[in-house]
Coordinates of N, CA, C and O in Angstrom, one line a residue:
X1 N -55.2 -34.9 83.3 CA -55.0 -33.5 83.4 C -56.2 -32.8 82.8 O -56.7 -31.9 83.6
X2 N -57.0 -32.9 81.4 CA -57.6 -32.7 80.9 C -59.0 -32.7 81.9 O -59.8 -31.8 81.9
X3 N -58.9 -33.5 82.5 CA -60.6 -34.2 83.3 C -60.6 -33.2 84.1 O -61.6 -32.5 84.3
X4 N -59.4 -32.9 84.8 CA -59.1 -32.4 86.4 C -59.7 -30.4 85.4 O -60.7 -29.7 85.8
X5 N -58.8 -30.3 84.4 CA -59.6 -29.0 84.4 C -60.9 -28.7 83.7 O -61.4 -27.7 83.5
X6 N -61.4 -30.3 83.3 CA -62.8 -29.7 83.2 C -63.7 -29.7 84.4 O -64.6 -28.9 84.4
X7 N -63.5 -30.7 85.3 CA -63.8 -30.7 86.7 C -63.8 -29.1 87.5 O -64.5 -28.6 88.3
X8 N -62.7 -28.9 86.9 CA -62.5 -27.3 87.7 C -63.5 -26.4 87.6 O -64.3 -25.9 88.3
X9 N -63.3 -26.5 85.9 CA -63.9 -25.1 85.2 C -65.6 -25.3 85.5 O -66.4 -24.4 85.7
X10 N -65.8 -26.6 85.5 CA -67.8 -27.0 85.7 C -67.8 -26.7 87.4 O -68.9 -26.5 87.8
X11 N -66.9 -26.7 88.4 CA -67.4 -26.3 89.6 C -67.0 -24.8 89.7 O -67.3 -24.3 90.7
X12 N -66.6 -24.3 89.0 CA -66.4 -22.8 89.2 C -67.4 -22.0 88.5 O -67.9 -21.0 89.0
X13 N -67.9 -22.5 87.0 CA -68.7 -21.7 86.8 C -70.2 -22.5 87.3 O -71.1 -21.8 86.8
X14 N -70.9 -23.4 88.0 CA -71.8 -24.1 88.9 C -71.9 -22.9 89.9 O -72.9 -22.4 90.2
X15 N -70.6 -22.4 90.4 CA -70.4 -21.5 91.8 C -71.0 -19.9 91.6 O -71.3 -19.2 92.6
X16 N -71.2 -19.7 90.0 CA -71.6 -18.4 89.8 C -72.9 -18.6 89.4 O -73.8 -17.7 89.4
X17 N -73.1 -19.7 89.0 CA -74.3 -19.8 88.5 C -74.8 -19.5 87.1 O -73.8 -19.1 86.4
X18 N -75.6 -19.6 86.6 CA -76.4 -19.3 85.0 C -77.0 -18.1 85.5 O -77.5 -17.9 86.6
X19 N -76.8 -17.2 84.4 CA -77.9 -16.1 84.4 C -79.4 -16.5 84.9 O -79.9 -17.4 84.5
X20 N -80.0 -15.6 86.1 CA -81.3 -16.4 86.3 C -81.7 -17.3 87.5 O -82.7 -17.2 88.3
X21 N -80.2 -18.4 87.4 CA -79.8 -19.0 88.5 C -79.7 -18.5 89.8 O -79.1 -17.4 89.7
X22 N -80.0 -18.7 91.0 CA -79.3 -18.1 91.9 C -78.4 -19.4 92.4 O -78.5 -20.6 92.0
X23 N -77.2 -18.7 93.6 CA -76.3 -20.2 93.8 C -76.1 -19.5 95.3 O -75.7 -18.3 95.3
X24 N -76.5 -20.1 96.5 CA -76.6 -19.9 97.5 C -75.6 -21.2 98.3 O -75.6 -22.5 98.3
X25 N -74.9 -20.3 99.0 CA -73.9 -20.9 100.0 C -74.0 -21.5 101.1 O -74.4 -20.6 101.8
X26 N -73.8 -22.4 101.7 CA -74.4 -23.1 103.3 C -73.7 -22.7 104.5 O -73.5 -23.3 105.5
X27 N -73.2 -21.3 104.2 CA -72.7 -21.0 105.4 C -74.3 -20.4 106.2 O -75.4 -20.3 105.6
X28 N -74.1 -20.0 107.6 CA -75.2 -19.6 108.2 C -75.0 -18.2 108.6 O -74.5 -18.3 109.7
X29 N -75.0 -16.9 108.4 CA -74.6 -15.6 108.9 C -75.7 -15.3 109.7 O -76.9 -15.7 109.8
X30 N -75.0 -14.3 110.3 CA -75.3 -13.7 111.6 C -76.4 -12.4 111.3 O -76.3 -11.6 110.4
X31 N -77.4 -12.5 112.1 CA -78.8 -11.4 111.7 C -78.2 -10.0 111.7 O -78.5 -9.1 111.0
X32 N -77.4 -10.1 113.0 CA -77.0 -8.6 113.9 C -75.8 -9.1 114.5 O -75.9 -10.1 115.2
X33 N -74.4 -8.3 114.2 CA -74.0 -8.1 114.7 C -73.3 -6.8 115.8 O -73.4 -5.7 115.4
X34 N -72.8 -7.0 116.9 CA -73.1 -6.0 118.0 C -71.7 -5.6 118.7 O -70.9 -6.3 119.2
X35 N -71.7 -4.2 118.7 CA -69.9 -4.1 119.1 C -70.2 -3.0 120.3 O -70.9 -2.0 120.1
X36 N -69.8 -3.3 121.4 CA -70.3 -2.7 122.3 C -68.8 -1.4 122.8 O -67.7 -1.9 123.1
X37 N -69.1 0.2 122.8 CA -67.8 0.6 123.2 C -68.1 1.5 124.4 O -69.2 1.7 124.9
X38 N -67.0 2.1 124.6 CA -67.3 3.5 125.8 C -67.7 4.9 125.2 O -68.3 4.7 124.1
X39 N -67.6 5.9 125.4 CA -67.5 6.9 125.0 C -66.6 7.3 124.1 O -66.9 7.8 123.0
X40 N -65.2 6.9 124.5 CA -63.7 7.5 123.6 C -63.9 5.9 122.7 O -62.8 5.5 122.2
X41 N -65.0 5.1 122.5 CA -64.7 4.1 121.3 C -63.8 3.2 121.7 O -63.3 2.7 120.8
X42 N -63.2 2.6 123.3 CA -62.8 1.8 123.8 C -63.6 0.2 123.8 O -64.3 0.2 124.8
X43 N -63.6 -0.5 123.4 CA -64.5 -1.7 123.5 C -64.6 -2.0 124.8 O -63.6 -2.0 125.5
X44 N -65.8 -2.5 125.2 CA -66.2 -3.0 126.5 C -66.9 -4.3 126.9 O -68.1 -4.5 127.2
X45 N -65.7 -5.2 126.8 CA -65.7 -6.5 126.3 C -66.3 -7.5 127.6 O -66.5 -8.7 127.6
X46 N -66.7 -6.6 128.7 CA -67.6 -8.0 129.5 C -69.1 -6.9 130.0 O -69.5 -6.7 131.1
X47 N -69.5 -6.4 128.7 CA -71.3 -5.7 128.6 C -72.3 -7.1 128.9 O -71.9 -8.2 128.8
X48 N -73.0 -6.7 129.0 CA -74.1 -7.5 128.8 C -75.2 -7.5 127.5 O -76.2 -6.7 127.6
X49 N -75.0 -8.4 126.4 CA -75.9 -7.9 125.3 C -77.4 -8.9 125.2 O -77.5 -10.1 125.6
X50 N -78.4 -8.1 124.7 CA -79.5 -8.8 125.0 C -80.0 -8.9 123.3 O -79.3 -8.5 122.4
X51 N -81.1 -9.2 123.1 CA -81.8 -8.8 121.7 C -83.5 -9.3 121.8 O -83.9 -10.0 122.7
X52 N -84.0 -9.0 121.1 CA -85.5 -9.3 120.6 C -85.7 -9.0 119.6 O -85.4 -8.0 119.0
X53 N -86.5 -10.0 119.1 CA -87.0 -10.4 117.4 C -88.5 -9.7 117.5 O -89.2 -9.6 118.5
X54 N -88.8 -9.5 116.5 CA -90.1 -9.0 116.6 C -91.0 -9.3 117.9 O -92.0 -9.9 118.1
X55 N -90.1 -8.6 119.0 CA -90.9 -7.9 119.9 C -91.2 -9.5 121.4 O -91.8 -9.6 122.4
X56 N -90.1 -10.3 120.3 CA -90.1 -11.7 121.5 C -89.9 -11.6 122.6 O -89.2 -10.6 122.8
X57 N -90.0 -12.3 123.7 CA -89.1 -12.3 124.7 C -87.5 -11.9 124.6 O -86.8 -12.3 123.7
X58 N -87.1 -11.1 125.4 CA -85.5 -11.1 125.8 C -84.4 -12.5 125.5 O -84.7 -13.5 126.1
X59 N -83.2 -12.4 124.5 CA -82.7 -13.4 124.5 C -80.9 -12.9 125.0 O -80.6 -11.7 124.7
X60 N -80.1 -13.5 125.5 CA -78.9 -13.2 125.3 C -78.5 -13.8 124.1 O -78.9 -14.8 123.5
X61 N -77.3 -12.5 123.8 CA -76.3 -12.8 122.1 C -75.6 -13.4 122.7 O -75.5 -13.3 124.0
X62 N -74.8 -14.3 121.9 CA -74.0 -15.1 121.8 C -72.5 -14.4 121.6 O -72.4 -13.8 120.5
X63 N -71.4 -14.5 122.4 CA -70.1 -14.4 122.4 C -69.4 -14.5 120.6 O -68.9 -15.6 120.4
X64 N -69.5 -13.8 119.9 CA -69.0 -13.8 118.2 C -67.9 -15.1 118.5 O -67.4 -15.1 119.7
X65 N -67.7 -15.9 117.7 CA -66.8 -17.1 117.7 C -66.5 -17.7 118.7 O -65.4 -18.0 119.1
X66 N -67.7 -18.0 119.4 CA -67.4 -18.6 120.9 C -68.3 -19.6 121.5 O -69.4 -19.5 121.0
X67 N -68.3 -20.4 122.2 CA -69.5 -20.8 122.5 C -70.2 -20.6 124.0 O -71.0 -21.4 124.6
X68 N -69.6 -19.1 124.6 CA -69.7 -18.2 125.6 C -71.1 -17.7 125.1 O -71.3 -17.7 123.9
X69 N -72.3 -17.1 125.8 CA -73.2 -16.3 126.1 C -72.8 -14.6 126.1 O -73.1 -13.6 125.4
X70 N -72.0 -14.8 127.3 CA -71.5 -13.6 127.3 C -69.9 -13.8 127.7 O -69.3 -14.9 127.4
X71 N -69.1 -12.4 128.3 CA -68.0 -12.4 129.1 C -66.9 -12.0 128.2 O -67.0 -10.8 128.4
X72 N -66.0 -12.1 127.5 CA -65.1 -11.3 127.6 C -64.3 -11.4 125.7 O -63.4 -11.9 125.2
X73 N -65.8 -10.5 125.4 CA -66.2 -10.3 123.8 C -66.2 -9.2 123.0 O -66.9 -8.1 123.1
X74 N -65.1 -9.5 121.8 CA -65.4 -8.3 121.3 C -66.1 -7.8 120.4 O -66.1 -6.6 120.1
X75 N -67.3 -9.1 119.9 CA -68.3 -9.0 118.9 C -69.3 -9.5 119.5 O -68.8 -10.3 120.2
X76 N -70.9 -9.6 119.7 CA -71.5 -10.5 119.8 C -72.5 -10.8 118.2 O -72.4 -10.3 117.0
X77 N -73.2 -11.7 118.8 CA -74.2 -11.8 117.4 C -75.6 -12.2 118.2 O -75.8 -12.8 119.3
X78 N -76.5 -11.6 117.2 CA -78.1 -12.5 118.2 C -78.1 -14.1 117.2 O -77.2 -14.8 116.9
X79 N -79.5 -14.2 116.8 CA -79.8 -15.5 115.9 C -78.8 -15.4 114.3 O -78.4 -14.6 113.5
X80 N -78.9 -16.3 114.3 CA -78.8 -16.7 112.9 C -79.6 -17.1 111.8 O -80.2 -18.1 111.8
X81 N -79.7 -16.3 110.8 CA -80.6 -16.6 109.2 C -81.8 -16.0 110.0 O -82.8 -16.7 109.8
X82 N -82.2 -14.9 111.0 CA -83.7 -14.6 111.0 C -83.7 -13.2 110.5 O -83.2 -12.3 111.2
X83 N -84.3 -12.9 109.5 CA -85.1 -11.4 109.5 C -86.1 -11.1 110.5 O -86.8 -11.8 111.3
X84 N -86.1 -9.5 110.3 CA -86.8 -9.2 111.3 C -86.8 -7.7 112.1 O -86.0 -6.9 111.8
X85 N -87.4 -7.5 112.8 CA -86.9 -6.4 113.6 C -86.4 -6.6 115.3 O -87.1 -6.9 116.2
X86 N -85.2 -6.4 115.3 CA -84.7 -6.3 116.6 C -84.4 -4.9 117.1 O -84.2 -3.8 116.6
X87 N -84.3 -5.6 118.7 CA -84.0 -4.1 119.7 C -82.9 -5.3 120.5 O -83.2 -6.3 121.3
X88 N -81.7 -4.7 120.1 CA -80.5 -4.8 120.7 C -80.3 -4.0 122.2 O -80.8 -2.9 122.2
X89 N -79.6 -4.3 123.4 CA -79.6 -4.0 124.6 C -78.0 -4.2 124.9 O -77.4 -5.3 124.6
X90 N -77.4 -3.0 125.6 CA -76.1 -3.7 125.7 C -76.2 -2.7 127.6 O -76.4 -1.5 127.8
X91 N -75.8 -3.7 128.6 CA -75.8 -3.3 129.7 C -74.6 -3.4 130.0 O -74.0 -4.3 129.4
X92 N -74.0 -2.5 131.2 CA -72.6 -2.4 131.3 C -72.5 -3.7 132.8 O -73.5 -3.8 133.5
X93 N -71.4 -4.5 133.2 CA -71.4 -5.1 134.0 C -71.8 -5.1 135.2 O -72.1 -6.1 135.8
X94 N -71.7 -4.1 135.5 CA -72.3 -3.4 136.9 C -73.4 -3.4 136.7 O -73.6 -4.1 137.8
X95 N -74.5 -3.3 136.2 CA -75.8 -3.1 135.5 C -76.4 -1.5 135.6 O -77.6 -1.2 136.0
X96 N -75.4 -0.7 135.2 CA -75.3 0.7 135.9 C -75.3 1.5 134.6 O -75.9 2.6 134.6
X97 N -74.9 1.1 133.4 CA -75.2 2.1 131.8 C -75.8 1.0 131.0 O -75.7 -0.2 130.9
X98 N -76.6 1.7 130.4 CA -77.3 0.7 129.3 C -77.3 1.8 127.8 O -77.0 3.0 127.9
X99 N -77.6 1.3 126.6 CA -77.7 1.6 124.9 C -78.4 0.6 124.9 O -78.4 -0.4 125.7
X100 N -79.4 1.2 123.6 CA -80.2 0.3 123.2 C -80.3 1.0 121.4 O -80.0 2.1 120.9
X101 N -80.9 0.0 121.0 CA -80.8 0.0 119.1 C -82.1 -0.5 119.1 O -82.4 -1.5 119.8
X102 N -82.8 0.1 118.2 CA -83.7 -0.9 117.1 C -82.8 -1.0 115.5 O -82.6 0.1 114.9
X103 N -82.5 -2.1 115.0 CA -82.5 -2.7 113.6 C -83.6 -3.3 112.7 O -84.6 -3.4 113.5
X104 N -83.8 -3.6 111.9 CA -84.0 -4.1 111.0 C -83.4 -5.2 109.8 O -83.1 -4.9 108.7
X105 N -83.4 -6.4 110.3 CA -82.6 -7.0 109.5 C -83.5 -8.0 108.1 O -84.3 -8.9 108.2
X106 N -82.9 -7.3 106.8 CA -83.4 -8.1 105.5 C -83.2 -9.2 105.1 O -82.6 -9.7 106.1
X107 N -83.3 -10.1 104.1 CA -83.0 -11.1 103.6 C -82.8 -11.1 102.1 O -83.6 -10.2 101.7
X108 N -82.2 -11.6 101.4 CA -82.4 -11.9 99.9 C -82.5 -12.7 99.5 O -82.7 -13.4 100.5
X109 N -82.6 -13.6 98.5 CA -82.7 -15.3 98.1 C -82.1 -16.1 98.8 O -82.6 -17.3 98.9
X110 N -80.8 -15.6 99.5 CA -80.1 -17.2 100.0 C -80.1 -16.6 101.5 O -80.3 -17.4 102.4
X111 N -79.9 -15.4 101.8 CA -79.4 -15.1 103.6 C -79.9 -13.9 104.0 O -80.5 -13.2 103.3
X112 N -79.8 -13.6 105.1 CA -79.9 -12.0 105.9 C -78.7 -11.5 105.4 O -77.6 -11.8 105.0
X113 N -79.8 -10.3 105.6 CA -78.0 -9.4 105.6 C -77.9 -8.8 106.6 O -78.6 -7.9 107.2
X114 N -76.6 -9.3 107.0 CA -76.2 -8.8 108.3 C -76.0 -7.5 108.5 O -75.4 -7.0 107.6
X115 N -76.5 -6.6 109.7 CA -76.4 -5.9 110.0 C -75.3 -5.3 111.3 O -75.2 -6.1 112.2
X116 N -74.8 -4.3 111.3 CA -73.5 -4.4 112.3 C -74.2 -3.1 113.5 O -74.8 -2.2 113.1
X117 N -74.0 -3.3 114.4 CA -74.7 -2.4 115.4 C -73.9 -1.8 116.2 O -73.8 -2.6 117.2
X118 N -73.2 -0.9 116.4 CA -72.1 -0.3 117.9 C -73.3 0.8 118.5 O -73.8 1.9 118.2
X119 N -73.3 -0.3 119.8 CA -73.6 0.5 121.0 C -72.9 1.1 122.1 O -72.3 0.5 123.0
X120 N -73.0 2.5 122.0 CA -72.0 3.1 122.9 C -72.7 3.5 124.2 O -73.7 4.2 124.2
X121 N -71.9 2.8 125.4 CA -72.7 3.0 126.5 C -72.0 4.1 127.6 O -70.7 4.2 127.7
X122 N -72.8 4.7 128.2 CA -72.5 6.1 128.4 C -71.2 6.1 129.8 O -71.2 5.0 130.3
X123 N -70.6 6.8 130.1 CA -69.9 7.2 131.2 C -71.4 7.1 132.8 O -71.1 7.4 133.9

C-alpha cells in the first residue's frame, strides 16, 4: 500500500512538474477550430470548409471527430499542432453563400492554442 501511494504521489507531482519544468502532454490539438451557422445561429452542418496556412494552397478541414472531410458536421478542424496564419472558408452546399476568416494561431512550449472560428454564412 505504502509503494502504490508513493507511486501515486511521484506521478502526480512528475504531471505538474518542478518549478521551471515544463510537462507537456501528447495529445495533438487542433490549430482552428470552425463552427459554421446561418444567420439566426442555426448550424449548417453539410457547408463546405476550406483553410490555408500561411497563404498555402487550399486544404479541406476535417469533419471534428470523424474521419469524414466534409458532410454532416458540427465542428470542423484544419491541421493539427501548426501555427500560423490561416484564412478559413466555409461555402454553403449549393456553392451559393460563402464567410471567410483570417486567424492567427499561437503556440507555447508544448502546443497551439486553439483557436475557435464561427462562420456565419449569409441568407
Amino acid at each position: 500500500m505504502r509503494i502504490a501511494a508513493v507511486l501515486t504521489l511521484s506521478a502526480v507531482l512528475s504531471a505538474c512538474g518542478l518549478p521551471g519544468e515544463d510537462f507537456c502532454t501528447l495529445e495533438a490539438r487542433a490549430s482552428v477550430q470552425v463552427n459554421v451557422v446561418d444567420p439566426r445561429g442555426t448550424p449548417v452542418r453539410d457547408a463546405r470548409v476550406t483553410f490555408s496556412l500561411n497563404g498555402s494552397a487550399e486544404q479541406l478541414a476535417l469533419c471534428n471527430g470523424s474521419e469524414l472531410a466534409q458532410g454532416n458536421c458540427d465542428t470542423w478542424v484544419t491541421s493539427y499542432e501548426q501555427p500560423g496564419n490561416y484564412v478559413v472558408t466555409a461555402t454553403s452546399a449549393d456553392g451559393q453563400r460563402t464567410a471567410r476568416q483570417s486567424v492567427t494561431v499561437g503556440e507555447d512550449e508544448c502546443h497551439v492554442q486553439t483557436q475557435t472560428v464561427t462562420l456565419t454564412l449569409p441568407d
